[in-house]
Each structure stands twice: as C-alpha cells, then as structure tokens.
Amino acid sequence: MTYRILTLDGGGPWALLEAMVLADLYGSDTPGHDILAEFDMAAGTSAGAIVLGGLVKNLTPAQILDLFVNDARRSTLFVKMHGLDRIVAELDLGPKYSTAGKLNGLAAMLDDTSLVPPTPATVNGQVKPLALSTRAIADLPLPPARGGATPVKVFITAFDYAQRRAALFRSYAGLSTPVATGMASTAPLAEAINASSTAPVTFFDTPAVCQGRLYWDGGLTGCNNPVMLALTEALQQGAGPVFQMLSLGSGTTRLAPHGDTSQPPAHLGEVTKAQGMMDDLTRLAQTTLDDPPDAASYDAHILAQRLAAQDPATLGGLVRFNVSVQPVLATGAWVQPAGLAGDLFTTLADLPADAVEPGQIALIQQLGRDWMAGRVPNQALVTRLPQLDCVLGDATYAEAKARWVALARA
C-alpha cells in the first residue's frame, strides 16, 4: 500500500502560506483530524510545527491561518521584548522576541476552548478533550491513519542546544537496537513546539526549555524542510516502497544569475561579489532560517523514485508546494512575474523571516493568492541555470495541485 506523508516547513509567519494550501486542497473549514487522517505520517519544523499543532488540536485551516493573520493571536506567538530590551532589538542589536512569552502563547492556543472546531475530535469513536498544552506527544489524541486501525504518526524537529544535534519528538516508538529501545516522546506538546520554533540570537532571547533540556529552532538541524527526514523515519517504521509526499513550504527567493547569456537588471539580479565580513556573517547566520538552501525535496524525490523502481528523471510521488519570489526570462529578457510588479518584487524579496507587522502579513497573504492564481512561480525540484526555469517539478501552483489531487485519488 502507498504510504502518504505530510511535511510542513519552518518560516515564521510565512507559514500562513501552508494554511492557505491546506485550505485550498482540503477545504478551509475541514477539521484538522480529517486532514491528518488522509496521511500515515506528518512532520513539522519550527512554524510548521505550529501548523501541525493546530491540526492535532483539530483546528481547521481557516483557524490555523487566523493564528498568523489575526494581530492579537499572532502577537501571542511573536511576543516582542519590553523596555530597554525592546529598544536594543529595534536597533538590531539584540533578540526581538520572548521565548517564554511564546510558550505561554502556544499553551493558550492549545488549551483555548474558544477555538472550537466545527466537529469534535474522536478517536476510536470516543470524543477526546483537546486541551493539549501539557499532553505528552506519546499520548496525543490522533486520528486513525487513512481509515486504518493505527493512529497517524507525527513528529516535531528541534536542535538540542547541549548536544548540538537534531532531536525528534515522536508520537511513536523510534528505532530499537540491541542496547536501546526506541520510545515515543513524553515531552508536553506546547514545550515541543516551542523547542522547534525558537530561532536563535537575533530572533528569540533564550533557548527553549523542554523537559529540562535546552533547544533552539529545528531549522538549525538542516531540516527546515523535513520531507527527507520524514521519508527516512517512514522507512525506519517499515513503510514503502511506494510513497506519496505532500511537502508544503513557506516561500523562497531566487535572483537571476549573471553570465554571458544572462544580464538581469540590478533589482532582479544576484550579488556578483563578496559583500564584506559583516554582511557575510549575517548571510551565514540566516542560512538555515531565513531562506534555507533546500535540497531536501530533491533528495527525497530521488530516494523515493529508486525505492519504487522508477526513473528519478520523471515525476513521482513527491509534490512540492512553495512559492518562489523570482524573475522570469521572457524572450531573452528578465522580467518580474505578473504578481510581483513594480516595487513589490524587491519588497517581498527583502521581507524578513519574522515579517510580523500587519502590512507585511497582508503582503504575504496577497503573495499566496497570486501564487495560487499562477501569477508567481512555484518552486521546482530541479531548476536550470541561468534560466531559472523548472526542468523537474511543478512550475505553477495549478500543476502541483492537479498532480497531488490525482495522486490522492489513485
């Protein structure tokens, strides 16, 4: 039987794009458990873990979207520093947000009785309480996977501060060896999500505490896009050889390369020389969090195609939904996509990962609508240089949607 996986990237408030895709694919008012029940496994990193937590709470995509677009709700997840610390943050000399404040906001969201799904969550025919902040991940009320008898498996990624290694909070038992037995995580859900979503140094003030250990953002593990990790976990669980993977991203930016056959205007082109030590340090610090170099979808595609005895040069069971802010090459000239006209291209390309201001949120929402309407490209699995065109993958949102719908019905 085909094994189906949902993965949710990190990306701060940009993760609202993931909620928009879920709403479009499954219905804006569909309970989260009904969506999770379409999959065998679901994984989230950073803000993707917040989206996953919403699904576990049985929130609809519309309610999850509201966590990011509603000013009051968003402010409980991105709690700005106060007093002198806030002044320092506004000068870009210190962290902007409170880790403890975020944990309080996550706990309030996970326990909020006003966030009532349209239908109660049931497991094995019994209504389950969804005050989940202190519920152990091993004991989450998860729906049966794809009409079967076992619950959908979920995991959340984080970066162990002391060990400097990836940590996974699993709802299921991990790998067992002759000297160690894999155990499902006893971490409270709110603490695990907080651990996964605490971007370091310039974003949040301290590492998150989960069961007495310190953690930074799961994006630091190199798994901001957790699709390859999820495929590995599924294989460890004995799944395969045929996989379907719905990989949802939170936006990426590509600028036009310079070369003999590519001479883009300055505002559409990549940098052509080193920018100096301070700028380079900033770029390096942002590499895993702001706009990570993403090879995970490609790697997972190659592995899944080989496992299924299919040609990796053809499309298979992985569908990547991720808006790409990039110019397009039309009749030999670099131009802005229809949805990124005027100053909008530069504004969105420069928008930070923590775009929390109301005007910035509105821009991301409009970007999502333009992407869905075909006015902004979708991220490819393989992009050709210098053209930046899609040679493997889905060039548009509509193509990705059509392929996922066809796979899900097969």
Short mmCIF file of C-alpha atoms in Angstrom, two decimals:
data_model
loop_
_atom_site.label_atom_id
_atom_site.label_comp_id
_atom_site.label_asym_id
_atom_site.label_seq_id
_atom_site.Cartn_x
_atom_site.Cartn_y
_atom_site.Cartn_z
CA MET A 1 0.00 0.00 0.00
CA THR A 2 1.17 3.52 -0.75
CA TYR A 3 2.47 5.38 2.32
CA ARG A 4 1.45 9.04 2.47
CA ILE A 5 3.41 11.79 4.26
CA LEU A 6 2.63 15.45 5.04
CA THR A 7 5.53 17.78 5.83
CA LEU A 8 5.40 21.41 6.95
CA ASP A 9 8.40 23.74 6.62
CA GLY A 10 9.54 26.35 9.09
CA GLY A 11 9.37 30.01 8.15
CA GLY A 12 7.89 32.18 10.90
CA PRO A 13 4.67 33.98 9.92
CA TRP A 14 5.28 32.91 6.30
CA ALA A 15 3.86 29.54 7.37
CA LEU A 16 0.46 31.11 6.83
CA LEU A 17 1.04 30.03 3.21
CA GLU A 18 0.89 26.41 4.37
CA ALA A 19 -2.51 27.00 5.96
CA MET A 20 -3.68 28.58 2.69
CA VAL A 21 -2.62 25.48 0.75
CA LEU A 22 -4.32 23.13 3.21
CA ALA A 23 -7.48 25.22 2.90
CA ASP A 24 -7.37 25.02 -0.88
CA LEU A 25 -6.63 21.29 -1.04
CA TYR A 26 -8.89 20.05 1.76
CA GLY A 27 -11.35 22.88 2.48
CA SER A 28 -10.97 25.87 4.76
CA ASP A 29 -13.49 24.51 7.28
CA THR A 30 -12.28 20.89 7.33
CA PRO A 31 -11.31 19.75 10.85
CA GLY A 32 -7.61 19.13 11.32
CA HIS A 33 -8.12 15.49 12.27
CA ASP A 34 -9.92 14.87 8.98
CA ILE A 35 -6.86 16.24 7.18
CA LEU A 36 -4.38 14.27 9.29
CA ALA A 37 -6.43 11.13 8.67
CA GLU A 38 -5.50 11.41 4.98
CA PHE A 39 -1.88 10.66 5.89
CA ASP A 40 0.18 7.95 7.54
CA MET A 41 2.77 10.40 8.92
CA ALA A 42 3.00 14.17 9.43
CA ALA A 43 6.06 16.24 10.37
CA GLY A 44 6.63 19.88 11.23
CA THR A 45 9.64 22.11 11.82
CA SER A 46 9.54 25.49 13.55
CA ALA A 47 6.44 27.39 12.37
CA GLY A 48 5.48 24.20 10.55
CA ALA A 49 5.30 22.59 13.99
CA ILE A 50 2.81 25.31 14.98
CA VAL A 51 0.70 24.41 11.94
CA LEU A 52 0.99 20.73 12.85
CA GLY A 53 -0.06 21.54 16.42
CA GLY A 54 -3.15 23.24 15.04
CA LEU A 55 -4.05 20.13 13.07
CA VAL A 56 -3.51 17.95 16.14
CA LYS A 57 -5.88 20.26 18.05
CA ASN A 58 -8.40 19.62 15.25
CA LEU A 59 -8.37 23.24 14.08
CA THR A 60 -9.47 23.96 10.54
CA PRO A 61 -7.08 25.51 8.00
CA ALA A 62 -9.04 28.76 8.40
CA GLN A 63 -8.44 28.71 12.16
CA ILE A 64 -4.75 27.90 11.68
CA LEU A 65 -4.45 30.75 9.19
CA ASP A 66 -6.01 33.04 11.79
CA LEU A 67 -3.19 32.23 14.22
CA PHE A 68 -0.86 34.10 11.85
CA VAL A 69 -3.07 36.79 10.29
CA ASN A 70 -5.06 37.86 13.35
CA ASP A 71 -2.98 40.57 15.00
CA ALA A 72 -3.95 39.64 18.55
CA ARG A 73 -3.30 35.92 18.10
CA ARG A 74 -0.05 36.46 16.21
CA SER A 75 1.25 38.74 18.95
CA THR A 76 0.96 35.87 21.46
CA LEU A 77 3.32 33.74 19.35
CA PHE A 78 5.78 36.52 18.49
CA VAL A 79 5.91 38.32 21.83
CA LYS A 80 8.09 41.40 21.48
CA MET A 81 10.68 42.33 24.09
CA HIS A 82 9.88 45.08 26.57
CA GLY A 83 11.64 48.14 27.95
CA LEU A 84 15.34 48.54 27.23
CA ASP A 85 15.47 45.12 25.58
CA ARG A 86 12.92 46.30 23.02
CA ILE A 87 14.97 49.40 22.23
CA VAL A 88 18.05 47.21 21.74
CA ALA A 89 16.03 44.89 19.48
CA GLU A 90 14.76 47.77 17.36
CA LEU A 91 18.39 48.79 16.79
CA ASP A 92 19.10 45.24 15.55
CA LEU A 93 21.50 44.76 18.46
CA GLY A 94 19.63 42.03 20.31
CA PRO A 95 16.82 39.48 20.19
CA LYS A 96 13.34 40.68 19.26
CA TYR A 97 11.03 38.14 20.90
CA SER A 98 10.49 36.35 24.19
CA THR A 99 10.85 32.57 24.25
CA ALA A 100 8.86 32.31 27.48
CA GLY A 101 6.18 34.55 26.02
CA LYS A 102 5.86 32.27 23.00
CA LEU A 103 5.47 29.21 25.22
CA ASN A 104 2.64 30.95 27.05
CA GLY A 105 1.00 31.80 23.74
CA LEU A 106 1.33 28.24 22.45
CA ALA A 107 -0.12 26.84 25.67
CA ALA A 108 -3.02 29.27 25.49
CA MET A 109 -3.71 28.31 21.88
CA LEU A 110 -3.54 24.58 22.56
CA ASP A 111 -5.88 24.91 25.56
CA ASP A 112 -8.19 27.61 24.16
CA THR A 113 -11.81 26.44 24.37
CA SER A 114 -12.92 29.31 22.13
CA LEU A 115 -11.05 27.66 19.26
CA VAL A 116 -13.84 25.14 18.82
CA PRO A 117 -13.59 23.01 15.66
CA PRO A 118 -16.84 22.51 13.72
CA THR A 119 -16.89 18.87 14.84
CA PRO A 120 -15.38 17.29 17.96
CA ALA A 121 -12.28 15.16 17.63
CA THR A 122 -12.96 11.47 18.06
CA VAL A 123 -10.56 8.57 18.39
CA ASN A 124 -11.99 5.06 18.24
CA GLY A 125 -15.46 6.55 18.41
CA GLN A 126 -14.81 8.49 21.61
CA VAL A 127 -14.71 12.27 21.85
CA LYS A 128 -11.26 13.36 23.05
CA PRO A 129 -10.50 16.52 25.05
CA LEU A 130 -8.29 18.89 23.13
CA ALA A 131 -6.69 20.93 25.92
CA LEU A 132 -3.32 19.74 24.76
CA SER A 133 -0.56 22.01 26.06
CA THR A 134 0.65 19.57 28.71
CA ARG A 135 -0.36 16.39 26.90
CA ALA A 136 2.62 14.15 26.16
CA ILE A 137 3.27 13.68 22.47
CA ALA A 138 3.14 9.92 23.02
CA ASP A 139 -0.42 10.34 24.33
CA LEU A 140 -1.86 12.74 21.76
CA PRO A 141 -5.44 12.09 20.58
CA LEU A 142 -4.54 11.37 16.97
CA PRO A 143 -6.99 10.09 14.34
CA PRO A 144 -6.60 6.72 12.62
CA ALA A 145 -4.33 6.92 9.59
CA ARG A 146 -6.23 6.56 6.30
CA GLY A 147 -9.10 4.58 7.74
CA GLY A 148 -6.86 2.04 9.42
CA ALA A 149 -6.58 0.87 12.99
CA THR A 150 -3.40 2.72 13.99
CA PRO A 151 -3.15 6.47 14.57
CA VAL A 152 -1.31 8.76 12.21
CA LYS A 153 2.32 9.19 13.27
CA VAL A 154 3.57 12.71 13.94
CA PHE A 155 6.95 14.18 14.84
CA ILE A 156 8.45 17.59 15.52
CA THR A 157 12.10 18.55 15.00
CA ALA A 158 14.33 20.66 17.26
CA PHE A 159 18.03 21.37 17.80
CA ASP A 160 19.47 20.10 21.09
CA TYR A 161 21.47 23.04 22.49
CA ALA A 162 23.92 21.00 24.58
CA GLN A 163 24.41 18.05 22.26
CA ARG A 164 24.37 20.22 19.11
CA ARG A 165 22.36 17.55 17.33
CA ALA A 166 18.90 17.09 15.89
CA ALA A 167 16.20 15.96 18.29
CA LEU A 168 12.87 14.46 17.29
CA PHE A 169 9.72 14.46 19.39
CA ARG A 170 7.81 11.42 18.10
CA SER A 171 4.31 10.18 18.81
CA TYR A 172 5.55 6.67 18.02
CA ALA A 173 8.47 4.49 19.07
CA GLY A 174 11.69 5.15 17.20
CA LEU A 175 14.46 2.77 16.22
CA SER A 176 15.16 -0.04 18.67
CA THR A 177 18.60 -1.66 18.88
CA PRO A 178 20.06 -4.50 20.96
CA VAL A 179 21.11 -1.97 23.61
CA ALA A 180 18.35 0.65 23.45
CA THR A 181 14.60 0.60 22.95
CA GLY A 182 13.01 3.37 20.91
CA MET A 183 10.37 5.21 22.90
CA ALA A 184 7.70 7.69 21.94
CA SER A 185 8.29 11.17 23.34
CA THR A 186 6.89 12.11 26.74
CA ALA A 187 7.51 15.81 26.06
CA PRO A 188 4.48 18.10 26.53
CA LEU A 189 3.16 19.27 23.17
CA ALA A 190 3.49 23.00 23.90
CA GLU A 191 7.10 22.61 25.06
CA ALA A 192 8.00 20.53 22.00
CA ILE A 193 6.51 23.08 19.59
CA ASN A 194 8.26 25.87 21.49
CA ALA A 195 11.55 23.99 21.23
CA SER A 196 11.10 23.57 17.49
CA SER A 197 10.17 27.20 16.81
CA THR A 198 12.74 29.19 18.82
CA ALA A 199 15.02 30.77 16.24
CA PRO A 200 18.28 31.84 17.91
CA VAL A 201 20.10 35.02 18.84
CA THR A 202 18.57 37.74 16.65
CA PHE A 203 15.02 36.38 16.93
CA PHE A 204 14.34 34.85 20.39
CA ASP A 205 16.10 35.75 23.61
CA THR A 206 16.88 32.32 25.10
CA PRO A 207 16.81 28.67 24.07
CA ALA A 208 13.52 26.92 24.77
CA VAL A 209 13.27 24.54 27.71
CA CYS A 210 11.63 21.17 27.12
CA GLN A 211 11.69 18.60 29.92
CA GLY A 212 14.68 20.36 31.46
CA ARG A 213 16.78 20.42 28.28
CA LEU A 214 17.58 23.42 26.09
CA TYR A 215 16.67 23.65 22.42
CA TRP A 216 16.97 26.02 19.50
CA ASP A 217 14.88 26.06 16.34
CA GLY A 218 14.54 22.83 14.36
CA GLY A 219 15.69 24.67 11.26
CA LEU A 220 19.24 24.58 12.65
CA THR A 221 19.28 20.82 12.08
CA GLY A 222 19.21 21.37 8.31
CA CYS A 223 15.64 20.04 8.31
CA ASN A 224 13.70 23.28 7.93
CA ASN A 225 12.04 21.31 5.13
CA PRO A 226 11.55 17.98 6.93
CA VAL A 227 10.47 15.88 3.94
CA MET A 228 13.71 13.87 3.62
CA LEU A 229 13.77 13.28 7.37
CA ALA A 230 10.14 12.14 7.25
CA LEU A 231 10.89 9.72 4.43
CA THR A 232 13.77 8.31 6.50
CA GLU A 233 11.50 7.95 9.53
CA ALA A 234 8.87 6.20 7.43
CA LEU A 235 11.45 3.74 6.14
CA GLN A 236 12.61 3.09 9.69
CA GLN A 237 9.00 2.25 10.52
CA GLY A 238 8.92 -0.32 7.74
CA ALA A 239 6.93 1.70 5.21
CA GLY A 240 7.33 1.57 1.45
CA PRO A 241 8.32 1.01 -1.22
CA VAL A 242 5.80 3.46 -2.73
CA PHE A 243 5.41 6.91 -1.16
CA GLN A 244 3.25 9.97 -1.69
CA MET A 245 4.64 13.12 -0.07
CA LEU A 246 2.89 16.46 0.25
CA SER A 247 5.65 18.96 1.05
CA LEU A 248 4.45 22.46 2.00
CA GLY A 249 6.90 25.37 2.07
CA SER A 250 6.78 28.93 3.36
CA GLY A 251 8.34 30.76 0.42
CA THR A 252 11.75 31.12 -1.15
CA THR A 253 13.61 33.77 -3.17
CA ARG A 254 15.76 33.27 -6.27
CA LEU A 255 17.52 36.11 -8.08
CA ALA A 256 18.68 35.99 -11.68
CA PRO A 257 22.29 34.87 -12.23
CA HIS A 258 24.75 36.94 -14.21
CA GLY A 259 26.57 35.47 -17.21
CA ASP A 260 27.19 35.69 -20.92
CA THR A 261 23.57 34.81 -21.66
CA SER A 262 22.03 36.39 -18.59
CA GLN A 263 22.34 40.08 -17.77
CA PRO A 264 19.48 40.98 -15.43
CA PRO A 265 18.73 44.48 -14.18
CA ALA A 266 20.21 45.24 -10.79
CA HIS A 267 17.00 44.81 -8.78
CA LEU A 268 16.39 41.33 -10.26
CA GLY A 269 19.97 40.07 -10.22
CA GLU A 270 22.06 38.17 -7.70
CA VAL A 271 25.05 39.72 -5.96
CA THR A 272 28.21 39.46 -8.04
CA LYS A 273 30.93 39.99 -5.45
CA ALA A 274 31.61 39.44 -1.77
CA GLN A 275 29.75 41.95 0.39
CA GLY A 276 32.25 42.19 3.25
CA MET A 277 32.72 40.37 6.53
CA MET A 278 29.74 41.76 8.44
CA ASP A 279 27.31 41.16 5.59
CA ASP A 280 28.75 37.69 5.01
CA LEU A 281 28.36 36.82 8.70
CA THR A 282 24.73 37.92 8.51
CA ARG A 283 24.17 35.77 5.43
CA LEU A 284 25.72 32.76 7.11
CA ALA A 285 23.68 33.28 10.28
CA GLN A 286 20.48 33.38 8.23
CA THR A 287 21.32 30.39 6.03
CA THR A 288 19.32 27.78 7.93
CA LEU A 289 16.44 30.01 9.00
CA ASP A 290 15.69 32.99 6.76
CA ASP A 291 15.69 31.28 3.35
CA PRO A 292 17.45 27.93 3.68
CA PRO A 293 19.15 26.30 0.69
CA ASP A 294 16.69 23.49 0.12
CA ALA A 295 17.90 20.16 -1.22
CA ALA A 296 15.54 18.03 0.88
CA SER A 297 12.75 17.79 -1.70
CA TYR A 298 15.18 16.76 -4.43
CA ASP A 299 16.88 14.18 -2.20
CA ALA A 300 13.56 12.71 -1.10
CA HIS A 301 12.36 12.56 -4.71
CA ILE A 302 15.45 10.66 -5.85
CA LEU A 303 15.26 8.16 -3.00
CA ALA A 304 11.52 7.61 -3.34
CA GLN A 305 11.78 7.04 -7.09
CA ARG A 306 14.57 4.49 -6.64
CA LEU A 307 12.63 2.70 -3.89
CA ALA A 308 9.65 2.46 -6.23
CA ALA A 309 11.90 1.24 -9.09
CA GLN A 310 11.03 4.36 -11.08
CA ASP A 311 13.18 6.77 -13.10
CA PRO A 312 14.33 9.75 -10.97
CA ALA A 313 14.26 11.90 -14.12
CA THR A 314 10.45 11.63 -14.09
CA LEU A 315 7.97 12.95 -11.57
CA GLY A 316 6.80 10.58 -8.86
CA GLY A 317 5.02 10.75 -5.54
CA LEU A 318 6.53 13.95 -4.11
CA VAL A 319 4.64 17.18 -4.73
CA ARG A 320 6.27 20.39 -3.53
CA PHE A 321 4.12 23.47 -2.89
CA ASN A 322 6.32 26.52 -2.28
CA VAL A 323 6.01 30.00 -3.75
CA SER A 324 9.21 31.26 -5.37
CA VAL A 325 9.83 35.01 -5.48
CA GLN A 326 11.95 35.13 -8.64
CA PRO A 327 12.15 36.86 -12.01
CA VAL A 328 11.30 35.03 -15.21
CA LEU A 329 13.17 35.01 -18.51
CA ALA A 330 10.82 36.06 -21.30
CA THR A 331 12.02 36.40 -24.92
CA GLY A 332 15.59 36.82 -23.72
CA ALA A 333 14.89 39.47 -21.08
CA TRP A 334 14.45 39.19 -17.33
CA VAL A 335 11.07 40.48 -16.17
CA GLN A 336 9.04 40.44 -12.99
CA PRO A 337 6.17 37.93 -12.76
CA ALA A 338 2.69 39.37 -13.14
CA GLY A 339 2.08 39.03 -9.42
CA LEU A 340 5.29 40.87 -8.48
CA ALA A 341 5.01 44.06 -10.49
CA GLY A 342 6.60 47.40 -9.63
CA ASP A 343 8.29 47.69 -6.26
CA LEU A 344 6.53 44.58 -4.96
CA PHE A 345 9.28 42.23 -6.16
CA THR A 346 12.01 43.95 -4.16
CA THR A 347 9.74 44.45 -1.16
CA LEU A 348 8.90 40.74 -0.93
CA ALA A 349 12.43 39.59 -1.75
CA ASP A 350 13.70 41.70 1.15
CA LEU A 351 10.92 40.79 3.59
CA PRO A 352 12.43 39.10 6.68
CA ALA A 353 11.58 35.67 8.05
CA ASP A 354 9.93 37.35 11.03
CA ALA A 355 7.59 39.53 9.00
CA VAL A 356 5.13 40.13 11.84
CA GLU A 357 3.79 43.62 11.12
CA PRO A 358 0.20 43.79 9.79
CA GLY A 359 1.26 45.29 6.46
CA GLN A 360 3.85 42.55 5.98
CA ILE A 361 1.31 39.83 6.76
CA ALA A 362 -1.05 41.33 4.19
CA LEU A 363 1.74 41.22 1.59
CA ILE A 364 2.41 37.53 2.30
CA GLN A 365 -1.29 36.73 2.02
CA GLN A 366 -1.52 38.51 -1.32
CA LEU A 367 1.61 36.70 -2.49
CA GLY A 368 -0.14 33.44 -1.65
CA ARG A 369 -3.21 34.42 -3.64
CA ASP A 370 -1.12 35.48 -6.64
CA TRP A 371 0.87 32.23 -6.46
CA MET A 372 -2.31 30.17 -6.43
CA ALA A 373 -3.60 32.17 -9.40
CA GLY A 374 -0.47 31.43 -11.42
CA ARG A 375 0.98 34.93 -11.25
CA VAL A 376 4.07 33.85 -9.24
CA PRO A 377 6.11 30.67 -9.88
CA ASN A 378 6.17 27.52 -7.78
CA GLN A 379 9.49 26.12 -6.54
CA ALA A 380 10.91 23.41 -8.80
CA LEU A 381 12.63 20.22 -7.71
CA VAL A 382 15.34 20.96 -10.28
CA THR A 383 15.97 24.46 -11.65
CA ARG A 384 18.08 25.14 -14.74
CA LEU A 385 20.68 27.91 -14.68
CA PRO A 386 20.87 30.60 -15.85
CA GLN A 387 17.24 30.46 -16.99
CA LEU A 388 15.75 29.71 -13.54
CA ASP A 389 13.10 27.59 -15.23
CA CYS A 390 11.64 24.34 -13.95
CA VAL A 391 13.12 21.21 -15.52
CA LEU A 392 11.70 18.80 -12.94
CA GLY A 393 8.80 19.51 -10.64
CA ASP A 394 5.72 21.68 -10.93
CA ALA A 395 6.29 25.14 -12.38
CA THR A 396 2.96 26.51 -11.17
CA TYR A 397 0.65 26.06 -8.22
CA ALA A 398 -2.06 24.72 -10.54
CA GLU A 399 0.26 21.99 -11.84
CA ALA A 400 1.21 20.96 -8.31
CA LYS A 401 -2.43 20.90 -7.20
CA ALA A 402 -3.55 18.83 -10.18
CA ARG A 403 -0.80 16.30 -9.60
CA TRP A 404 -1.48 15.97 -5.87
CA VAL A 405 -5.22 15.57 -6.41
CA ALA A 406 -4.54 12.85 -8.98
CA LEU A 407 -2.12 11.05 -6.66
CA ALA A 408 -4.51 11.22 -3.71
CA ARG A 409 -7.32 9.72 -5.80
CA ALA A 410 -5.20 6.92 -7.24
#
